PDB file of C-alpha atoms in Angstrom:
ATOM      1  CA  PRO Q   1     204.313 -11.293 160.700  1.00 64.00           C
ATOM      2  CA  PRO Q   2     207.001 -12.595 158.325  1.00 56.00           C
ATOM      3  CA  PRO Q   3     208.876 -15.729 159.372  1.00 54.00           C
ATOM      4  CA  PRO Q   4     212.129 -15.113 161.256  1.00 55.00           C
ATOM      5  CA  LYS Q   5     215.278 -15.038 159.156  1.00 55.00           C
ATOM      6  CA  THR Q   6     217.527 -18.022 159.554  1.00 53.00           C
ATOM      7  CA  ALA Q   7     221.259 -17.775 159.318  1.00 54.00           C
ATOM      8  CA  GLY Q   8     222.370 -19.629 156.233  1.00 53.00           C
ATOM      9  CA  PRO Q   9     225.644 -19.914 154.378  1.00 53.00           C
ATOM     10  CA  PRO Q  10     227.083 -16.656 153.070  1.00 53.00           C
ATOM     11  CA  ALA Q  11     226.175 -15.728 149.535  1.00 55.00           C
ATOM     12  CA  PRO Q  12     228.767 -16.726 146.927  1.00 54.00           C
ATOM     13  CA  GLY Q  13     231.195 -13.928 146.217  1.00 58.00           C
ATOM     14  CA  THR Q  14     231.048 -12.397 149.689  1.00 52.00           C
ATOM     15  CA  PRO Q  15     234.379 -12.033 151.491  1.00 55.00           C
ATOM     16  CA  VAL Q  16     233.354 -14.568 154.144  1.00 56.00           C
ATOM     17  CA  ALA Q  17     232.418 -17.116 151.471  1.00 58.00           C
ATOM     18  CA  ALA Q  18     235.687 -16.505 149.656  1.00 59.00           C
ATOM     19  CA  GLU Q  19     237.682 -16.971 152.866  1.00 58.00           C
ATOM     20  CA  SER Q  20     235.754 -20.137 153.678  1.00 62.00           C
ATOM     21  CA  ALA Q  21     236.390 -21.513 150.194  1.00 67.00           C
ATOM     22  CA  ALA Q  22     240.096 -20.682 150.449  1.00 65.00           C
ATOM     23  CA  ALA Q  23     240.330 -22.330 153.860  1.00 64.00           C
ATOM     24  CA  ALA Q  24     238.528 -25.414 152.566  1.00 66.00           C
ATOM     25  CA  ALA Q  25     240.869 -25.625 149.576  1.00 66.00           C
ATOM     26  CA  ALA Q  26     243.916 -25.262 151.820  1.00 67.00           C
ATOM     27  CA  GLY Q  27     242.589 -27.962 154.122  1.00 69.00           C
ATOM     28  CA  LEU Q  28     242.098 -30.306 151.188  1.00 79.00           C
ATOM     29  CA  GLN Q  29     245.645 -29.597 149.991  1.00 90.00           C
ATOM     30  CA  TRP Q  30     247.051 -30.604 153.372  1.00 94.00           C
ATOM     31  CA  LEU Q  31     244.786 -33.634 153.639  1.00 93.00           C
ATOM     32  CA  ALA Q  32     245.835 -34.819 150.171  1.00 94.00           C
ATOM     33  CA  TRP Q  33     249.507 -34.471 151.074  1.00 95.00           C
ATOM     34  CA  LEU Q  34     249.140 -36.225 154.419  1.00 97.00           C
ATOM     35  CA  ARG Q  35     247.316 -39.086 152.693  1.00 96.00           C
ATOM     36  CA  GLU Q  36     250.101 -39.271 150.113  1.00 95.00           C
ATOM     37  CA  VAL Q  37     252.663 -39.511 152.909  1.00 96.00           C
ATOM     38  CA  ASP Q  38     250.546 -42.083 154.773  1.00 97.00           C
ATOM     39  CA  PRO Q  39     247.536 -43.559 152.949  1.00 96.00           C
ATOM     40  CA  VAL Q  40     246.369 -45.164 156.199  1.00 96.00           C
ATOM     41  CA  GLY Q  41     245.618 -41.694 157.602  1.00 96.00           C
ATOM     42  CA  ARG Q  42     247.746 -41.704 160.749  1.00 97.00           C
ATOM     43  CA  LEU Q  43     249.101 -38.209 159.978  1.00 97.00           C
ATOM     44  CA  GLU Q  44     245.785 -36.430 159.483  1.00 96.00           C
ATOM     45  CA  CYS Q  45     245.967 -35.151 163.070  1.00 96.00           C
ATOM     46  CA  TYR Q  46     248.607 -32.647 161.876  1.00 96.00           C
ATOM     47  CA  ARG Q  47     246.383 -31.072 159.223  1.00 95.00           C
ATOM     48  CA  THR Q  48     245.204 -28.144 161.337  1.00 94.00           C
ATOM     49  CA  ALA Q  49     248.728 -27.278 162.501  1.00 95.00           C
ATOM     50  CA  LEU Q  50     249.980 -27.364 158.905  1.00 96.00           C
ATOM     51  CA  GLN Q  51     247.060 -25.307 157.632  1.00 93.00           C
ATOM     52  CA  ASP Q  52     247.433 -22.730 160.406  1.00 93.00           C
ATOM     53  CA  ASN Q  53     251.205 -22.300 160.083  1.00 93.00           C
ATOM     54  CA  TYR Q  54     252.171 -22.817 156.442  1.00 94.00           C
ATOM     55  CA  ASP Q  55     250.991 -21.583 153.062  1.00 92.00           C
ATOM     56  CA  SER Q  56     251.697 -24.743 151.077  1.00 92.00           C
ATOM     57  CA  VAL Q  57     253.425 -28.108 150.964  1.00 93.00           C
ATOM     58  CA  GLU Q  58     256.078 -26.438 148.811  1.00 92.00           C
ATOM     59  CA  GLN Q  59     256.782 -23.967 151.610  1.00 94.00           C
ATOM     60  CA  VAL Q  60     257.239 -26.813 154.105  1.00 95.00           C
ATOM     61  CA  LEU Q  61     259.623 -28.573 151.732  1.00 93.00           C
ATOM     62  CA  ASP Q  62     261.581 -25.393 151.040  1.00 94.00           C
ATOM     63  CA  ILE Q  63     262.020 -24.734 154.761  1.00 95.00           C
ATOM     64  CA  TYR Q  64     262.527 -28.209 156.197  1.00 96.00           C
ATOM     65  CA  ALA Q  65     263.352 -30.837 153.566  1.00 93.00           C
ATOM     66  CA  GLY Q  66     266.926 -32.029 153.257  1.00 90.00           C
ATOM     67  CA  GLN Q  67     268.178 -34.618 150.792  1.00 86.00           C
ATOM     68  CA  ARG Q  68     266.978 -37.650 152.748  1.00 89.00           C
ATOM     69  CA  GLU Q  69     265.221 -36.369 155.871  1.00 94.00           C
ATOM     70  CA  PHE Q  70     263.177 -33.525 157.237  1.00 95.00           C
ATOM     71  CA  ASP Q  71     264.889 -31.105 159.587  1.00 96.00           C
ATOM     72  CA  PRO Q  72     264.002 -32.112 163.169  1.00 96.00           C
ATOM     73  CA  LEU Q  73     262.744 -28.557 163.637  1.00 97.00           C
ATOM     74  CA  PHE Q  74     259.806 -29.466 161.347  1.00 97.00           C
ATOM     75  CA  PHE Q  75     258.598 -32.042 163.826  1.00 97.00           C
ATOM     76  CA  GLU Q  76     259.162 -29.689 166.745  1.00 96.00           C
ATOM     77  CA  ASP Q  77     257.261 -26.884 165.028  1.00 95.00           C
ATOM     78  CA  LEU Q  78     254.459 -29.292 164.116  1.00 95.00           C
ATOM     79  CA  GLY Q  79     254.221 -30.704 167.630  1.00 96.00           C
ATOM     80  CA  LEU Q  80     255.025 -34.186 166.306  1.00 96.00           C
ATOM     81  CA  THR Q  81     256.547 -36.427 168.975  1.00 96.00           C
ATOM     82  CA  SER Q  82     255.936 -39.892 167.494  1.00 97.00           C
ATOM     83  CA  PRO Q  83     259.045 -41.512 165.984  1.00 97.00           C
ATOM     84  CA  ALA Q  84     256.743 -43.645 163.827  1.00 97.00           C
ATOM     85  CA  HIS Q  85     255.069 -40.552 162.375  1.00 98.00           C
ATOM     86  CA  ALA Q  86     258.430 -38.892 161.773  1.00 97.00           C
ATOM     87  CA  ALA Q  87     259.594 -42.045 159.973  1.00 97.00           C
ATOM     88  CA  LEU Q  88     256.595 -41.804 157.639  1.00 97.00           C
ATOM     89  CA  PHE Q  89     257.542 -38.254 156.652  1.00 96.00           C
ATOM     90  CA  HIS Q  90     261.204 -39.236 156.167  1.00 96.00           C
ATOM     91  CA  GLY Q  91     260.198 -42.253 154.079  1.00 96.00           C
ATOM     92  CA  TRP Q  92     258.008 -40.119 151.849  1.00 95.00           C
ATOM     93  CA  LEU Q  93     260.843 -37.657 151.309  1.00 93.00           C
ATOM     94  CA  ARG Q  94     263.270 -40.446 150.422  1.00 94.00           C
ATOM     95  CA  SER Q  95     260.749 -41.928 147.979  1.00 92.00           C
ATOM     96  CA  ARG Q  96     260.713 -38.615 146.109  1.00 86.00           C
ATOM     97  CA  GLY Q  97     264.428 -38.913 145.426  1.00 75.00           C
ATOM     98  CA  SER Q  98     265.401 -35.445 146.619  1.00 52.00           C
ATOM     99  CA  GLY Q  99     264.440 -32.794 149.097  1.00 47.00           C
ATOM    100  CA  GLY Q 100     263.414 -29.208 148.702  1.00 50.00           C
ATOM    101  CA  GLY Q 101     265.447 -26.031 148.705  1.00 47.00           C
ATOM    102  CA  GLY Q 102     266.695 -26.007 152.301  1.00 45.00           C
ATOM    103  CA  GLY Q 103     269.720 -28.082 152.855  1.00 42.00           C
TER     104      GLY Q 103
END
């Protein structure tokens, strides 16, 4: 008899492979941003929440970024309760010189 088939990765070009690639790319986008905000990596625990709830960093900035600070609703929506983590996000925003569209 022929050997049993083993489940391997989906063939390139299949919808599942395309979705997996898109999810991987989105995850890398969030990871890159979180590492930019905090190179030490203390914010990486928020990657899944960001990936699951937002399309892009630009979307987060448009919704939540003021001139010098993020809207507190960002931290609430993200499930962030650490003042130290919030300070990292605020510091990153200030270092950019200006916020996003929301004001």
